[in-house]
Coordinates of C-alpha atoms (C1' of nucleotides) in Angstrom, one line a residue:
Chain D
M1 CA 0.0 0.0 0.0
P2 CA 2.2 2.7 -1.3
R3 CA 1.8 6.3 -0.2
R4 CA 2.7 9.1 -2.6
H5 CA 5.4 11.5 -1.4
K6 CA 6.8 9.7 1.6
T7 CA 8.2 12.3 3.9
P8 CA 12.0 12.4 4.1
E9 CA 11.7 11.1 7.7
E10 CA 9.8 8.1 6.5
R11 CA 12.4 7.4 3.7
Q12 CA 15.1 7.7 6.3
R13 CA 13.3 5.3 8.6
L14 CA 13.0 2.7 5.9
K15 CA 16.6 3.1 5.1
M16 CA 17.4 2.5 8.7
L17 CA 15.2 -0.5 8.7
I18 CA 17.1 -2.0 5.9
L19 CA 20.4 -1.3 7.6
D20 CA 19.2 -2.7 10.9
A21 CA 18.0 -5.9 9.2
A22 CA 21.4 -6.2 7.4
R23 CA 23.4 -5.5 10.6
Q24 CA 21.4 -8.1 12.6
L25 CA 21.9 -10.7 9.9
F26 CA 25.5 -9.8 9.7
I27 CA 26.0 -10.3 13.5
E28 CA 23.8 -13.3 13.9
R29 CA 24.9 -15.4 10.9
G30 CA 28.1 -13.9 9.5
I31 CA 28.7 -12.0 6.4
E32 CA 28.0 -14.8 3.9
A33 CA 24.4 -15.0 5.2
V34 CA 23.8 -11.3 4.3
S35 CA 22.0 -11.5 1.0
M36 CA 19.6 -9.0 -0.4
R37 CA 16.9 -11.5 -0.4
E38 CA 17.5 -12.5 3.2
I39 CA 17.5 -8.9 4.3
A40 CA 14.3 -8.3 2.5
K41 CA 12.7 -11.4 4.0
R42 CA 13.6 -10.3 7.5
M43 CA 12.0 -6.9 7.1
A44 CA 9.0 -8.3 5.1
Y45 CA 9.7 -6.3 2.0
S46 CA 10.5 -7.6 -1.5
P47 CA 14.2 -7.8 -2.4
T48 CA 14.0 -5.1 -5.0
T49 CA 12.7 -2.5 -2.6
I50 CA 16.2 -2.3 -1.2
Y51 CA 17.4 -1.0 -4.6
L52 CA 15.2 2.1 -4.2
H53 CA 17.4 3.2 -1.3
F54 CA 20.8 1.7 -2.1
A55 CA 22.5 1.5 -5.5
D56 CA 23.6 -2.1 -4.9
K57 CA 24.7 -4.5 -2.3
N58 CA 28.1 -3.0 -2.0
D59 CA 26.6 0.4 -1.4
L60 CA 24.5 -1.0 1.4
L61 CA 27.4 -2.7 3.0
Q62 CA 29.5 0.4 2.6
T63 CA 26.9 2.5 4.4
L64 CA 26.7 -0.2 7.1
C65 CA 30.4 0.1 7.4
D66 CA 30.4 3.9 7.7
N67 CA 28.6 3.5 11.0
D68 CA 31.2 1.1 12.3
F69 CA 34.0 3.5 11.3
L70 CA 32.2 6.2 13.4
I71 CA 31.9 3.8 16.3
L72 CA 35.6 3.0 16.1
A73 CA 36.6 6.6 16.0
N74 CA 34.3 7.3 18.9
D75 CA 35.8 4.5 20.9
L76 CA 39.2 6.1 20.6
Q77 CA 38.0 9.6 21.7
H78 CA 38.2 9.0 25.4
I79 CA 41.9 8.3 25.3
N80 CA 42.7 11.9 24.8
A81 CA 40.6 12.9 27.8
S82 CA 43.2 11.5 30.2
S83 CA 45.9 13.6 28.6
K84 CA 47.8 14.0 31.8
Q85 CA 49.6 10.7 30.9
D86 CA 52.6 10.9 28.6
I87 CA 52.2 10.4 25.0
T88 CA 53.7 7.0 24.7
E89 CA 51.3 5.7 27.2
Q90 CA 48.5 7.2 25.1
L91 CA 49.9 5.4 22.1
R92 CA 49.8 2.2 24.0
Q93 CA 46.1 2.8 24.9
L94 CA 45.4 3.5 21.3
C95 CA 46.8 0.1 20.3
T96 CA 44.7 -1.6 23.0
A97 CA 41.5 0.2 22.1
Y98 CA 41.9 -0.5 18.5
S99 CA 42.6 -4.2 19.0
R100 CA 39.7 -4.5 21.4
Y101 CA 37.4 -3.1 18.7
A102 CA 38.7 -5.4 16.0
L103 CA 38.4 -8.5 18.1
A104 CA 35.0 -7.5 19.5
Y105 CA 33.5 -7.1 16.0
P106 CA 35.5 -9.4 13.8
N107 CA 32.8 -9.5 11.1
H108 CA 32.7 -5.7 10.9
Y109 CA 36.5 -5.5 11.0
R110 CA 36.9 -8.0 8.2
F111 CA 34.7 -6.0 6.0
M112 CA 36.2 -2.7 7.0
F113 CA 39.9 -3.5 6.6
M114 CA 40.3 -6.9 5.2
T115 CA 38.2 -6.7 2.1
P116 CA 39.1 -4.8 -1.1
K117 CA 36.6 -2.2 -1.9
P118 CA 35.6 -0.5 -5.1
V119 CA 37.4 2.8 -5.6
N120 CA 34.4 5.1 -5.7
S121 CA 33.6 4.5 -2.1
K122 CA 35.2 7.5 -0.6
E123 CA 33.1 10.2 -2.2
K124 CA 29.9 8.6 -1.0
S125 CA 31.0 8.3 2.6
R126 CA 29.4 10.6 5.1
I127 CA 32.5 10.5 7.3
R128 CA 34.5 13.7 7.2
Q129 CA 38.0 12.7 6.3
G130 CA 40.7 14.2 8.5
N131 CA 38.2 15.0 11.2
V132 CA 39.7 13.5 14.3
E133 CA 36.3 12.7 15.8
Q134 CA 35.1 10.7 12.8
D135 CA 38.3 9.4 11.1
A136 CA 40.3 6.9 13.2
Y137 CA 43.3 7.3 11.0
A138 CA 43.3 11.0 11.5
F139 CA 43.1 10.3 15.2
L140 CA 46.1 8.1 15.1
R141 CA 48.0 10.5 12.9
S142 CA 47.3 13.4 15.2
M143 CA 48.6 11.4 18.1
V144 CA 51.7 10.4 16.3
T145 CA 52.2 14.1 15.3
Q146 CA 52.0 15.1 18.9
A147 CA 54.6 12.5 19.8
F148 CA 56.8 13.6 17.0
E149 CA 56.7 17.2 18.1
Q150 CA 57.8 16.0 21.6
Q151 CA 60.6 14.2 19.8
V152 CA 59.9 10.8 21.3
F153 CA 60.7 9.0 18.1
R154 CA 64.1 7.9 16.9
P155 CA 65.8 10.8 15.2
E156 CA 66.0 9.1 11.8
L157 CA 62.2 8.8 11.7
Q158 CA 61.0 12.0 10.0
N159 CA 57.9 10.8 8.1
I160 CA 54.8 11.1 10.3
D161 CA 52.5 9.1 8.0
L162 CA 55.1 6.4 7.7
I163 CA 55.2 6.0 11.5
A164 CA 51.5 6.1 11.8
Q165 CA 51.0 3.5 9.0
T166 CA 53.6 1.2 10.6
M167 CA 51.9 1.3 14.0
W168 CA 48.6 0.6 12.3
A169 CA 50.0 -2.2 10.3
G170 CA 51.5 -3.8 13.4
I171 CA 48.3 -4.0 15.4
H172 CA 46.3 -4.7 12.3
G173 CA 48.6 -7.7 11.6
V174 CA 47.9 -9.2 15.0
C175 CA 44.2 -8.7 14.7
A176 CA 43.9 -9.8 11.1
L177 CA 45.8 -13.0 11.7
E178 CA 43.7 -13.7 14.7
I179 CA 40.5 -13.2 12.8
S180 CA 41.5 -15.1 9.7
M181 CA 43.4 -18.0 11.4
I182 CA 41.6 -18.4 14.6
E183 CA 40.4 -21.8 13.5
D184 CA 43.7 -22.9 12.2
D185 CA 45.5 -25.4 14.4
W186 CA 48.6 -25.5 12.2
V187 CA 50.3 -22.9 14.3
D188 CA 50.5 -23.1 18.1
W189 CA 48.9 -19.7 18.6
Q190 CA 49.8 -17.9 21.8
P191 CA 47.1 -16.1 23.7
I192 CA 45.8 -13.1 21.7
E193 CA 46.2 -10.7 24.6
Q194 CA 49.9 -11.6 24.8
R195 CA 50.3 -11.1 21.0
V196 CA 48.7 -7.7 21.1
F197 CA 50.7 -6.7 24.1
L198 CA 54.1 -7.8 22.6
M199 CA 53.3 -6.1 19.3
Q200 CA 52.4 -2.9 21.1
E201 CA 55.6 -3.0 23.2
A202 CA 57.8 -3.9 20.3
L203 CA 56.4 -1.1 18.2
I204 CA 57.0 1.4 21.0
Q205 CA 60.5 0.1 21.7
G206 CA 61.2 -0.1 18.0
L207 CA 60.1 3.4 17.1
V208 CA 60.7 5.4 20.2
R209 CA 64.1 7.0 20.8
P210 CA 65.9 5.1 23.6
R211 CA 66.1 7.0 26.8
P212 CA 69.7 8.1 27.3
V213 CA 71.5 5.7 29.6
H214 CA 73.0 7.5 32.6
Chain T
M1 CA 34.9 -40.7 -24.8
P2 CA 35.7 -42.3 -21.5
R3 CA 38.3 -45.0 -21.2
R4 CA 37.8 -47.7 -18.6
H5 CA 40.4 -47.9 -15.9
K6 CA 42.3 -44.7 -16.4
T7 CA 45.8 -45.1 -15.2
P8 CA 46.8 -43.3 -12.0
E9 CA 49.1 -41.1 -14.1
E10 CA 46.2 -40.1 -16.3
R11 CA 44.0 -39.3 -13.3
Q12 CA 46.8 -37.2 -11.8
R13 CA 47.3 -35.4 -15.1
L14 CA 43.6 -34.4 -15.2
K15 CA 43.8 -33.3 -11.6
M16 CA 46.7 -31.1 -12.7
L17 CA 44.7 -29.8 -15.6
I18 CA 42.0 -28.7 -13.3
L19 CA 44.4 -27.0 -11.0
D20 CA 46.2 -25.3 -13.8
A21 CA 43.0 -23.9 -15.2
A22 CA 42.0 -22.7 -11.8
R23 CA 45.3 -21.1 -11.1
Q24 CA 45.4 -19.4 -14.5
L25 CA 41.9 -18.0 -13.9
F26 CA 42.9 -17.0 -10.4
I27 CA 45.9 -15.0 -11.7
E28 CA 44.2 -13.5 -14.7
R29 CA 40.9 -12.4 -13.4
G30 CA 41.1 -12.6 -9.6
I31 CA 39.6 -14.9 -7.1
E32 CA 35.9 -14.0 -7.7
A33 CA 36.2 -15.1 -11.3
V34 CA 37.2 -18.6 -10.2
S35 CA 34.0 -20.6 -10.5
M36 CA 33.7 -24.3 -11.0
R37 CA 31.9 -23.6 -14.2
E38 CA 34.5 -21.2 -15.5
I39 CA 37.3 -23.6 -14.7
A40 CA 35.4 -26.4 -16.5
K41 CA 34.8 -24.2 -19.5
R42 CA 38.5 -23.3 -19.7
M43 CA 39.6 -26.9 -19.8
A44 CA 36.7 -28.0 -22.0
Y45 CA 35.1 -30.4 -19.6
S46 CA 31.8 -30.3 -17.9
P47 CA 31.6 -28.6 -14.5
T48 CA 30.7 -31.8 -12.7
T49 CA 33.8 -33.6 -13.8
I50 CA 35.8 -31.5 -11.3
Y51 CA 33.8 -33.2 -8.5
L52 CA 35.2 -36.5 -9.5
H53 CA 38.6 -35.3 -8.4
F54 CA 37.9 -32.7 -5.7
A55 CA 35.3 -32.9 -3.0
D56 CA 34.1 -29.4 -3.5
K57 CA 35.3 -25.9 -4.4
N58 CA 37.1 -25.4 -1.2
D59 CA 39.0 -28.6 -1.5
L60 CA 40.2 -27.5 -4.9
L61 CA 41.3 -24.1 -3.7
Q62 CA 42.9 -25.7 -0.7
T63 CA 44.9 -28.0 -2.9
L64 CA 45.8 -25.0 -5.1
C65 CA 46.9 -23.2 -1.9
D66 CA 49.1 -26.1 -0.8
N67 CA 51.3 -25.6 -3.8
D68 CA 51.7 -21.9 -3.0
F69 CA 52.7 -22.7 0.6
L70 CA 55.4 -24.9 -0.8
I71 CA 56.6 -22.2 -3.1
L72 CA 56.7 -19.7 -0.2
A73 CA 58.6 -22.2 2.0
N74 CA 61.0 -22.8 -0.9
D75 CA 61.5 -19.1 -1.5
L76 CA 62.7 -18.8 2.0
Q77 CA 65.2 -21.7 1.9
H78 CA 68.1 -19.8 0.3
I79 CA 68.3 -17.5 3.2
N80 CA 69.9 -20.1 5.4
A81 CA 72.5 -20.8 2.7
S82 CA 74.4 -17.5 3.4
S83 CA 74.6 -18.4 7.1
K84 CA 77.8 -16.6 7.5
Q85 CA 75.8 -13.5 8.2
D86 CA 74.6 -12.9 11.7
I87 CA 71.1 -14.0 12.7
T88 CA 69.4 -10.6 12.9
E89 CA 70.5 -10.0 9.3
Q90 CA 68.9 -13.3 8.4
L91 CA 65.7 -12.3 10.2
R92 CA 65.7 -9.1 8.1
Q93 CA 66.1 -11.1 4.9
L94 CA 63.2 -13.3 6.0
C95 CA 61.0 -10.3 6.4
T96 CA 62.0 -9.1 3.0
A97 CA 61.5 -12.4 1.3
Y98 CA 58.1 -12.9 2.9
S99 CA 56.8 -9.5 1.9
R100 CA 58.1 -9.9 -1.6
Y101 CA 56.2 -13.1 -1.9
A102 CA 53.0 -11.6 -0.5
L103 CA 53.1 -8.6 -2.8
A104 CA 54.1 -10.6 -5.9
Y105 CA 51.1 -12.9 -5.6
P106 CA 48.5 -10.9 -3.8
N107 CA 45.6 -13.1 -4.9
H108 CA 47.3 -16.2 -3.6
Y109 CA 48.3 -14.4 -0.4
R110 CA 44.7 -13.3 0.1
F111 CA 43.5 -16.8 0.0
M112 CA 46.3 -18.2 2.0
F113 CA 46.3 -15.9 5.0
M114 CA 43.4 -13.5 4.7
T115 CA 40.5 -15.8 4.3
P116 CA 39.0 -17.9 7.0
K117 CA 39.2 -21.6 6.2
P118 CA 37.2 -24.6 7.3
V119 CA 38.8 -26.4 10.2
N120 CA 39.3 -29.8 8.5
S121 CA 41.9 -28.4 6.1
K122 CA 45.0 -29.5 8.0
E123 CA 44.5 -33.2 7.8
K124 CA 44.1 -33.2 4.0
S125 CA 47.2 -31.0 3.4
R126 CA 50.1 -32.7 1.8
I127 CA 52.5 -30.3 3.5
R128 CA 54.4 -31.9 6.3
Q129 CA 53.9 -29.7 9.3
G130 CA 57.0 -28.7 11.1
N131 CA 59.2 -29.6 8.2
V132 CA 61.4 -26.5 7.7
E133 CA 61.5 -27.1 4.0
Q134 CA 57.8 -27.2 3.5
D135 CA 56.3 -25.2 6.3
A136 CA 57.1 -21.5 6.3
Y137 CA 56.1 -21.0 9.9
A138 CA 58.4 -23.8 10.9
F139 CA 61.2 -22.0 9.1
L140 CA 60.5 -18.7 10.9
R141 CA 60.2 -20.5 14.2
S142 CA 63.5 -22.3 13.7
M143 CA 65.2 -19.1 12.8
V144 CA 63.8 -17.4 15.9
T145 CA 64.9 -20.3 18.0
Q146 CA 68.4 -19.9 16.7
A147 CA 68.4 -16.2 17.5
F148 CA 66.9 -17.0 21.0
E149 CA 69.7 -19.5 21.7
Q150 CA 72.2 -16.8 20.8
Q151 CA 70.4 -14.6 23.3
V152 CA 69.8 -11.8 20.8
F153 CA 66.3 -11.1 22.1
R154 CA 65.5 -8.9 25.1
P155 CA 65.8 -10.9 28.3
E156 CA 62.2 -10.6 29.2
L157 CA 61.2 -12.4 26.0
Q158 CA 61.1 -16.1 26.8
N159 CA 58.3 -17.4 24.6
I160 CA 59.7 -18.4 21.2
D161 CA 56.3 -18.9 19.5
L162 CA 55.2 -15.5 20.8
I163 CA 58.2 -13.8 19.3
A164 CA 57.8 -15.6 16.0
Q165 CA 54.1 -14.8 15.8
T166 CA 54.7 -11.2 16.5
M167 CA 57.3 -10.9 13.8
W168 CA 54.9 -12.6 11.4
A169 CA 52.0 -10.4 12.4
G170 CA 54.1 -7.3 11.8
I171 CA 55.0 -8.1 8.3
H172 CA 51.7 -9.6 7.6
G173 CA 50.0 -6.4 8.7
V174 CA 52.0 -4.3 6.3
C175 CA 51.3 -6.7 3.4
A176 CA 47.6 -7.3 4.3
L177 CA 46.9 -3.6 4.5
E178 CA 48.6 -3.0 1.2
I179 CA 46.6 -5.8 -0.5
S180 CA 43.3 -4.8 1.0
M181 CA 43.6 -1.0 0.9
I182 CA 45.8 -0.4 -2.2
E183 CA 42.9 1.3 -4.0
D184 CA 41.9 3.3 -1.0
D185 CA 42.8 7.0 -1.3
W186 CA 41.5 7.9 2.1
V187 CA 44.9 7.5 3.6
D188 CA 48.1 9.0 2.2
W189 CA 49.9 5.8 1.8
Q190 CA 53.6 5.9 1.9
P191 CA 55.6 3.7 -0.5
I192 CA 55.2 0.1 0.3
E193 CA 59.0 -0.6 0.3
Q194 CA 59.4 2.0 3.1
R195 CA 56.5 0.6 5.1
V196 CA 58.0 -2.9 4.9
F197 CA 61.5 -1.6 5.7
L198 CA 60.3 0.4 8.7
M199 CA 58.3 -2.5 10.1
Q200 CA 61.2 -4.8 9.7
E201 CA 63.6 -2.4 11.5
A202 CA 61.0 -1.6 14.2
L203 CA 60.5 -5.3 14.9
I204 CA 64.2 -5.9 15.2
Q205 CA 64.8 -2.9 17.3
G206 CA 61.7 -3.7 19.4
L207 CA 62.5 -7.3 20.1
V208 CA 66.3 -7.5 20.1
R209 CA 68.3 -6.8 23.2
P210 CA 70.0 -3.4 22.9
R211 CA 73.7 -3.6 22.4
P212 CA 75.4 -2.6 25.6
V213 CA 76.5 1.1 25.4
H214 CA 80.2 1.5 26.0
Chain K
dC1 C1' -15.2 15.7 -8.4
dC2 C1' -12.7 12.9 -11.4
dC3 C1' -8.7 11.5 -13.8
dA4 C1' -4.1 11.2 -15.1
dA5 C1' 0.4 11.3 -13.1
dT6 C1' 3.6 9.2 -10.4
dA7 C1' 5.9 7.4 -6.0
dA8 C1' 6.2 3.1 -3.7
dC9 C1' 6.4 -1.4 -4.1
dT10 C1' 6.1 -6.2 -6.2
dT11 C1' 6.4 -9.7 -9.8
dT12 C1' 8.9 -11.7 -13.1
dA13 C1' 13.0 -12.7 -15.4
dC14 C1' 18.0 -13.2 -16.5
dA15 C1' 22.3 -14.8 -15.9
dC16 C1' 25.1 -16.5 -12.8
dC17 C1' 26.7 -19.7 -8.8
dG18 C1' 27.9 -24.6 -6.1
dT19 C1' 26.4 -29.0 -6.1
dT20 C1' 23.7 -33.5 -6.6
dA21 C1' 21.3 -37.2 -9.1
dA22 C1' 20.3 -39.4 -13.1
dA23 C1' 21.5 -40.5 -17.8
dT24 C1' 24.8 -41.6 -21.3
dT25 C1' 28.8 -43.4 -23.4
dA26 C1' 32.5 -46.5 -24.4
dA27 C1' 36.1 -49.7 -23.1
dC28 C1' 36.9 -53.8 -20.9
dA29 C1' 36.2 -58.8 -18.7
dG30 C1' 34.1 -63.1 -19.2
Chain E
dC1 C1' 29.0 -60.8 -28.0
dT2 C1' 27.3 -59.0 -23.8
dG3 C1' 26.9 -57.3 -19.3
dT4 C1' 29.5 -54.5 -16.1
dT5 C1' 31.3 -50.5 -14.8
dA6 C1' 34.4 -46.3 -15.0
dA7 C1' 34.3 -41.8 -17.0
dT8 C1' 31.8 -38.1 -18.3
dT9 C1' 27.7 -35.2 -19.4
dT10 C1' 22.9 -33.5 -18.9
dA11 C1' 19.4 -31.9 -16.2
dA12 C1' 17.9 -30.0 -12.1
dC13 C1' 17.7 -27.7 -7.4
dG14 C1' 18.0 -23.9 -4.7
dG15 C1' 20.6 -20.1 -4.1
dT16 C1' 22.7 -15.3 -5.6
dG17 C1' 22.6 -10.0 -7.3
dT18 C1' 20.1 -7.2 -10.1
dA19 C1' 17.2 -5.0 -14.2
dA20 C1' 12.8 -4.3 -16.3
dA21 C1' 8.2 -4.3 -16.3
dG22 C1' 3.9 -4.4 -13.9
dT23 C1' 0.8 -3.0 -10.1
dT24 C1' -1.3 -0.2 -6.7
dA25 C1' -3.1 3.8 -4.4
dT26 C1' -2.6 8.5 -3.3
dT27 C1' -2.4 13.0 -4.8
dG28 C1' -2.2 17.4 -7.6
dG29 C1' -4.5 19.7 -11.4
dG30 C1' -8.3 20.7 -14.5

DNA sequence: CCCAATAACTTTACACCGTTAAATTAACAG
DNA sequence: CTGTTAATTTAACGGTGTAAAGTTATTGGG
C-alpha cells in the first residue's frame, strides 16, 4: 500500500530498517548470510525495494560500514581525555583500544579493513575525512604528530605518515591473523592478549628514541 | 569418450589440468572469477567432472593453496645458505623475502592468509607440518629459535612462539593492508617498500636486546 | 469531483553460482 | 557378443545479485 510522497523522515526510517536488518543478519549469521533476499525477507519487503534506497549490495554494506567507522573513531576519543599521561602511554592505549574493537566485532572488522573495496567508495562516505572525531586514521595521525613534536621517536624517523602507518600495520597484523586464522591449528597460537601486548611494546620500543643511559 | 580404468598417471594429469585452469583464472581475473563452471569451460570439460577429483570448491582451492605454501617455503630456503651473516641480518632477509612473496602474488596471499578456512583443512594437506623445507612457519620458528639461543632477544622475552608470531604479524600487517587497501585513497599511503622496511627495523629494534652502550 | 500522473512497491525474469542425481557413453572382462 | 562399470555429461535444485516491467493507491491539477 504505497503512499505518494513519503516524507524524508519516512524514507530515512525505511533506510534504517534495511540497515538494521542487514546488521542483525551480519552479526547473527556472519557476512555470507547477508544476502539482499535475506535482508528483505527479514524486514518483510520484497528484495528489489532495497534498490530504491541503495545502489547495490556494496553500497548498502559500505553504508553499514560507515557507521562502524564512526563507532571505532568514537571508541578512541576517550583516550585523549586523560591527557595527563605521557604520549607513549596514550599510544599504548590507542593500540589496546583498536585491537579491542577489532576483536569484539570481527565480522565488521573483516569488511572494514580486510576486504578490497571499489574505488568510488570515498566520495559517498558521510565520514568527514581528516576529522579527528570521525576518522580513526586521522586520530592516530594526530597522536603520532604530537609524539613527533615531543621528539619521542628515533631521530632518523622523519615521516609522520610512515610512522602512523607502521603502527597501524603492526596492530592490524595481529588482529587480522587472529580473525583469519583463529580456527587454524597448524600454528601453536599464543594467547591473543599476549600477542597484542608484545606487538604494542615492540612497536613502541622499535620506534621510540631510547632513553639516554646514565 | 571415457576409457575404462584410467591409469593413476592419467588421473593425476587431469587433476593437474583442473588445478592449472583454476590457477590461471585466479591469476588472470582474480579470485571472484574462479568458479567451477569457469574452470570447466576453460579446460573444455563439464563442471561436474571436477567433482570426481575434488570434494568441492574449497577442496580445490585448498589444494591450489598447498602448492603456494610450498613455493613460499621454498623461496625462504636460500636465506639459510648464506649463514655466515649474523642471525638478525637473516631475520631481516626473512621479512623481505616474505613480503616480496605476498606482494608478488596478492591473490594467492589473500586466499592463504586473509580468508578464514574450514577447520578440517589441515588433515588433508600434503605439506608436512613442522618440516622446515615445506612449512614457512616452521622455518620462521627455527630461525627465531636460533636467535633465541644466541640470546639476541630482550631478556624478558622467553616465549619463542610468541616472538615468531609477533614478527609474522608485523610483516603480515603491512602486506595485508597493502593488498586490501591499495585502491583506497583515504589514507596518504607511503611507499610500500618504506613501510616494509620500517616495520622490519622496528620489529628488530623492538624485540632485540639493545647492544650494551660503552 | 474525477482523472491522469507518479511514488512506492512487487512480480517476473535473467544470468550467474555450487552441487547432486540421473542419464549416457565407451572400453573392458568373461 | 554381452553385461559391467568407470568416465563423463545433462538436467535439475536452490541459491545469488540485479534489471525491467507491472501493479497499486494516493495525490495534484483541471
